[in-house]
């Protein structure tokens, strides 16, 4: 964690600027207050299971039409940001252009989501587990985006991060696959390593939630090998 005095010194010598508008920023941030405020969040009403946002007025918890016919292996999923052009570009720049400093901005959006949804505060003995990358993809990309977000989120929430899962197969990209094909693509793709038995809840961390197939595959492995877990939930920066 960067010391506040060092942050102020670096800001003085090399003032950071907003990733979106180039406005000078402070305290090591890379989004200015206006662009942070303007970033569209996933706000109520949203599906109680997958977290997809809906327009209009819905005053009570509900399941969207998709979730009424699906059986997820996790309790619920929440995403911090809506899939607007600016938010999508933020994740793309972080993930593919190696703008590592954006991990902290995305983690802060995730922290905000956790604070706004009481279900997170009700989780007993939680641990953050990032969705893993296959070593070949991690080597090619240079980092695991989920792990970077999780590490920053740990710094802000003091919930520990554990790399309890690994990816055993370098699956093909899922961008153009539907949910059923995604699930087939992920069969046997994840392996459990270890997890301290005192952890009772898992918050799976990833950059984007689309169909929930990756989270489901990870949750199934965790349920099989860590029977002490009472809850498995999902937290992502962006809703795909």
XYZ file of N, CA, C and O in Angstrom, residues 78-163:
344
model
N -23.551 -9.523 -8.365
C -23.701 -8.082 -8.479
C -22.556 -7.529 -9.307
O -21.410 -7.948 -9.176
N -22.884 -6.587 -10.166
C -21.879 -5.852 -10.938
C -21.959 -4.388 -10.533
O -23.033 -3.868 -10.224
N -20.829 -3.720 -10.557
C -20.789 -2.331 -10.129
C -21.267 -1.378 -11.219
O -22.025 -0.441 -10.947
N -20.832 -1.608 -12.464
C -21.037 -0.649 -13.538
C -21.918 -1.198 -14.648
O -21.833 -2.388 -14.996
N -22.736 -0.322 -15.201
C -23.525 -0.688 -16.379
C -22.629 -0.709 -17.607
O -21.570 -0.065 -17.649
N -23.061 -1.408 -18.624
C -22.240 -1.590 -19.818
C -22.400 -0.422 -20.797
O -22.841 -0.596 -21.930
N -22.019 0.764 -20.336
C -21.992 1.923 -21.230
C -20.677 1.941 -22.002
O -19.743 1.191 -21.673
N -20.590 2.800 -22.998
C -19.356 2.867 -23.791
C -18.164 3.232 -22.904
O -17.100 2.599 -22.985
N -18.332 4.233 -22.048
C -17.222 4.684 -21.200
C -16.800 3.603 -20.214
O -15.602 3.359 -20.017
N -17.769 2.927 -19.594
C -17.440 1.881 -18.633
C -16.803 0.677 -19.314
O -15.855 0.080 -18.792
N -17.334 0.315 -20.461
C -16.755 -0.798 -21.226
C -15.310 -0.487 -21.615
O -14.427 -1.344 -21.496
N -15.067 0.740 -22.043
C -13.724 1.123 -22.454
C -12.762 1.114 -21.274
O -11.575 0.790 -21.417
N -13.265 1.456 -20.101
C -12.434 1.428 -18.900
C -11.906 0.021 -18.646
O -10.716 -0.167 -18.361
N -12.789 -0.966 -18.763
C -12.386 -2.355 -18.553
C -11.471 -2.832 -19.676
O -10.466 -3.513 -19.425
N -11.777 -2.473 -20.911
C -10.946 -2.869 -22.057
C -9.535 -2.306 -21.922
O -8.540 -3.009 -22.150
N -9.428 -1.036 -21.565
C -8.109 -0.409 -21.423
C -7.309 -1.072 -20.310
O -6.100 -1.264 -20.428
N -7.970 -1.407 -19.222
C -7.298 -2.099 -18.125
C -6.859 -3.501 -18.545
O -5.710 -3.896 -18.329
N -7.767 -4.218 -19.178
C -7.553 -5.639 -19.451
C -6.603 -5.887 -20.623
O -5.734 -6.771 -20.548
N -6.776 -5.133 -21.693
C -6.024 -5.418 -22.918
C -4.912 -4.420 -23.212
O -3.949 -4.754 -23.907
N -5.026 -3.193 -22.715
C -3.977 -2.200 -22.923
C -3.053 -2.077 -21.721
O -2.194 -1.201 -21.679
N -3.253 -2.946 -20.734
C -2.374 -3.057 -19.567
C -2.265 -1.749 -18.791
O -1.191 -1.367 -18.343
N -3.399 -1.089 -18.627
C -3.448 0.103 -17.771
C -3.668 -0.382 -16.343
O -4.760 -0.293 -15.789
N -2.597 -0.883 -15.728
C -2.716 -1.547 -14.439
C -3.323 -0.658 -13.366
O -3.986 -1.142 -12.441
N -3.070 0.633 -13.458
C -3.549 1.550 -12.432
C -5.074 1.595 -12.355
O -5.636 2.031 -11.348
N -5.766 1.145 -13.394
C -7.230 1.169 -13.384
C -7.827 0.090 -12.482
O -9.014 0.134 -12.167
N -7.011 -0.876 -12.058
C -7.516 -1.909 -11.143
C -8.058 -1.278 -9.870
O -9.088 -1.717 -9.335
N -7.384 -0.254 -9.379
C -7.836 0.401 -8.159
C -9.166 1.119 -8.378
O -10.051 1.084 -7.510
N -9.331 1.772 -9.530
C -10.592 2.467 -9.807
C -11.741 1.464 -9.882
O -12.826 1.698 -9.323
N -11.513 0.335 -10.548
C -12.562 -0.682 -10.661
C -12.864 -1.303 -9.301
O -14.020 -1.593 -8.985
N -11.834 -1.485 -8.481
C -12.042 -2.029 -7.146
C -12.861 -1.074 -6.283
O -13.698 -1.516 -5.480
N -12.647 0.222 -6.445
C -13.415 1.199 -5.675
C -14.893 1.182 -6.067
O -15.773 1.344 -5.208
N -15.170 0.977 -7.349
C -16.566 0.828 -7.769
C -17.172 -0.431 -7.144
O -18.334 -0.435 -6.715
N -16.386 -1.516 -7.101
C -16.877 -2.756 -6.488
C -17.125 -2.561 -4.992
O -18.122 -3.062 -4.446
N -16.228 -1.859 -4.324
C -16.398 -1.578 -2.899
C -17.691 -0.790 -2.662
O -18.442 -1.071 -1.722
N -17.941 0.175 -3.523
C -19.166 0.969 -3.416
C -20.404 0.077 -3.529
O -21.385 0.243 -2.798
N -20.350 -0.885 -4.431
C -21.465 -1.824 -4.608
C -21.657 -2.682 -3.363
O -22.792 -2.919 -2.922
N -20.567 -3.154 -2.786
C -20.663 -3.956 -1.576
C -21.298 -3.161 -0.433
O -22.094 -3.696 0.343
N -20.949 -1.901 -0.341
C -21.477 -1.063 0.737
C -22.951 -0.725 0.537
O -23.661 -0.459 1.518
N -23.396 -0.745 -0.712
C -24.783 -0.384 -0.990
C -25.731 -1.581 -0.938
O -26.948 -1.404 -0.950
N -25.185 -2.792 -0.900
C -26.001 -4.005 -0.889
C -25.752 -4.735 0.424
O -24.681 -5.316 0.641
N -26.734 -4.712 1.309
C -26.565 -5.272 2.654
C -26.261 -6.765 2.645
O -25.743 -7.315 3.643
N -26.546 -7.445 1.547
C -26.294 -8.880 1.493
C -24.810 -9.200 1.668
O -24.454 -10.259 2.199
N -23.946 -8.288 1.214
C -22.506 -8.527 1.380
C -22.099 -8.448 2.849
O -21.283 -9.246 3.318
N -22.657 -7.488 3.569
C -22.301 -7.335 4.985
C -22.826 -8.487 5.830
O -22.349 -8.713 6.951
N -23.797 -9.221 5.311
C -24.377 -10.342 6.052
C -23.638 -11.662 5.812
O -23.960 -12.672 6.429
N -22.647 -11.658 4.937
C -21.913 -12.880 4.642
C -20.988 -13.230 5.817
O -20.161 -12.417 6.221
N -21.079 -14.430 6.369
C -20.194 -14.808 7.471
C -18.802 -15.197 6.975
O -18.664 -15.917 5.978
N -17.771 -14.689 7.647
C -16.368 -15.053 7.377
C -16.061 -15.099 5.881
O -15.708 -16.150 5.336
N -16.159 -13.947 5.174
C -15.975 -13.961 3.720
C -14.511 -13.965 3.291
O -13.618 -13.542 4.035
N -14.280 -14.445 2.094
C -12.974 -14.402 1.447
C -13.182 -14.043 -0.020
O -14.186 -14.435 -0.630
N -12.264 -13.263 -0.578
C -12.291 -12.923 -1.997
C -11.502 -13.969 -2.772
O -10.354 -14.278 -2.421
N -12.107 -14.525 -3.806
C -11.413 -15.479 -4.674
C -11.530 -14.994 -6.119
O -12.638 -14.965 -6.672
N -10.430 -14.586 -6.732
C -10.494 -14.144 -8.128
C -10.655 -15.323 -9.077
O -10.110 -16.410 -8.844
N -11.417 -15.114 -10.130
C -11.540 -16.124 -11.185
C -10.180 -16.253 -11.871
O -9.609 -15.255 -12.307
N -9.633 -17.464 -11.951
C -8.266 -17.617 -12.467
C -8.189 -17.602 -13.993
O -9.176 -17.872 -14.693
N -6.997 -17.287 -14.485
C -6.662 -17.416 -15.901
C -5.767 -18.628 -16.083
O -5.007 -18.989 -15.175
N -5.830 -19.248 -17.255
C -4.857 -20.277 -17.584
C -3.486 -19.632 -17.682
O -3.355 -18.470 -18.079
N -2.446 -20.375 -17.316
C -1.107 -19.778 -17.262
C -0.658 -19.234 -18.620
O 0.050 -18.229 -18.685
N -1.094 -19.872 -19.720
C -0.690 -19.373 -21.039
C -1.309 -18.002 -21.313
O -0.637 -17.090 -21.820
N -2.588 -17.863 -20.982
C -3.253 -16.573 -21.200
C -2.707 -15.510 -20.254
O -2.542 -14.352 -20.637
N -2.414 -15.913 -19.033
C -1.834 -14.965 -18.086
C -0.451 -14.520 -18.557
O -0.095 -13.338 -18.447
N 0.332 -15.446 -19.073
C 1.658 -15.100 -19.575
C 1.549 -14.149 -20.764
O 2.300 -13.175 -20.873
N 0.594 -14.421 -21.654
C 0.420 -13.570 -22.829
C -0.077 -12.178 -22.423
O 0.404 -11.161 -22.951
N -1.015 -12.119 -21.488
C -1.583 -10.830 -21.067
C -0.677 -10.111 -20.087
O -0.671 -8.884 -20.011
N 0.065 -10.875 -19.306
C 0.979 -10.287 -18.334
C 0.426 -10.217 -16.926
O 1.172 -9.946 -15.986
N -0.847 -10.478 -16.752
C -1.473 -10.426 -15.426
C -2.870 -11.011 -15.514
O -3.417 -11.191 -16.595
N -3.440 -11.310 -14.354
C -4.826 -11.759 -14.266
C -5.664 -10.581 -13.795
O -5.513 -10.099 -12.667
N -6.540 -10.095 -14.636
C -7.304 -8.890 -14.313
C -8.161 -9.070 -13.066
O -8.312 -8.155 -12.257
N -8.740 -10.260 -12.886
C -9.567 -10.516 -11.711
C -8.738 -10.468 -10.435
O -9.174 -9.937 -9.408
N -7.530 -11.018 -10.497
C -6.655 -11.022 -9.326
C -6.227 -9.606 -8.956
O -6.102 -9.279 -7.766
N -5.982 -8.763 -9.956
C -5.589 -7.383 -9.673
C -6.722 -6.609 -8.999
O -6.502 -5.848 -8.052
N -7.940 -6.791 -9.495
C -9.090 -6.123 -8.875
C -9.282 -6.639 -7.450
O -9.508 -5.869 -6.519
N -9.167 -7.950 -7.277
C -9.355 -8.559 -5.960
C -8.304 -8.060 -4.975
O -8.609 -7.790 -3.804
N -7.078 -7.930 -5.431
C -6.001 -7.457 -4.548
C -6.272 -6.035 -4.073
O -6.068 -5.701 -2.901
N -6.741 -5.173 -4.977
C -7.064 -3.807 -4.596
C -8.301 -3.764 -3.692
O -8.370 -2.961 -2.761
N -9.251 -4.646 -3.967
C -10.459 -4.701 -3.147
C -10.123 -5.158 -1.725
O -10.701 -4.660 -0.747
N -9.196 -6.075 -1.600
C -8.733 -6.489 -0.279
C -8.151 -5.302 0.484
O -8.399 -5.126 1.684
N -7.397 -4.469 -0.211
C -6.779 -3.301 0.420
C -7.826 -2.342 0.970
O -7.636 -1.736 2.029
N -8.961 -2.220 0.274
C -9.990 -1.270 0.682
C -10.993 -1.844 1.683
O -11.584 -1.098 2.462
N -11.207 -3.147 1.642
C -12.237 -3.757 2.492
C -11.670 -4.589 3.630
O -12.409 -4.937 4.560
N -10.375 -4.949 3.526
C -9.711 -5.813 4.507
C -10.281 -7.228 4.521
O -10.064 -7.974 5.472
N -11.002 -7.587 3.458
C -11.408 -8.978 3.271
C -10.264 -9.681 2.546
O -9.833 -9.212 1.491
N -9.745 -10.776 3.067
C -8.565 -11.397 2.451
C -8.854 -12.001 1.080
O -9.987 -12.411 0.786
N -7.821 -12.040 0.265
C -7.882 -12.680 -1.044
C -7.124 -14.004 -0.984
O -6.028 -14.059 -0.431
N -7.699 -15.026 -1.549
C -7.031 -16.325 -1.652
C -7.181 -16.854 -3.078
O -8.280 -16.835 -3.647
N -6.089 -17.341 -3.628
C -6.119 -17.951 -4.961
C -6.422 -19.436 -4.805
O -5.549 -20.293 -4.937
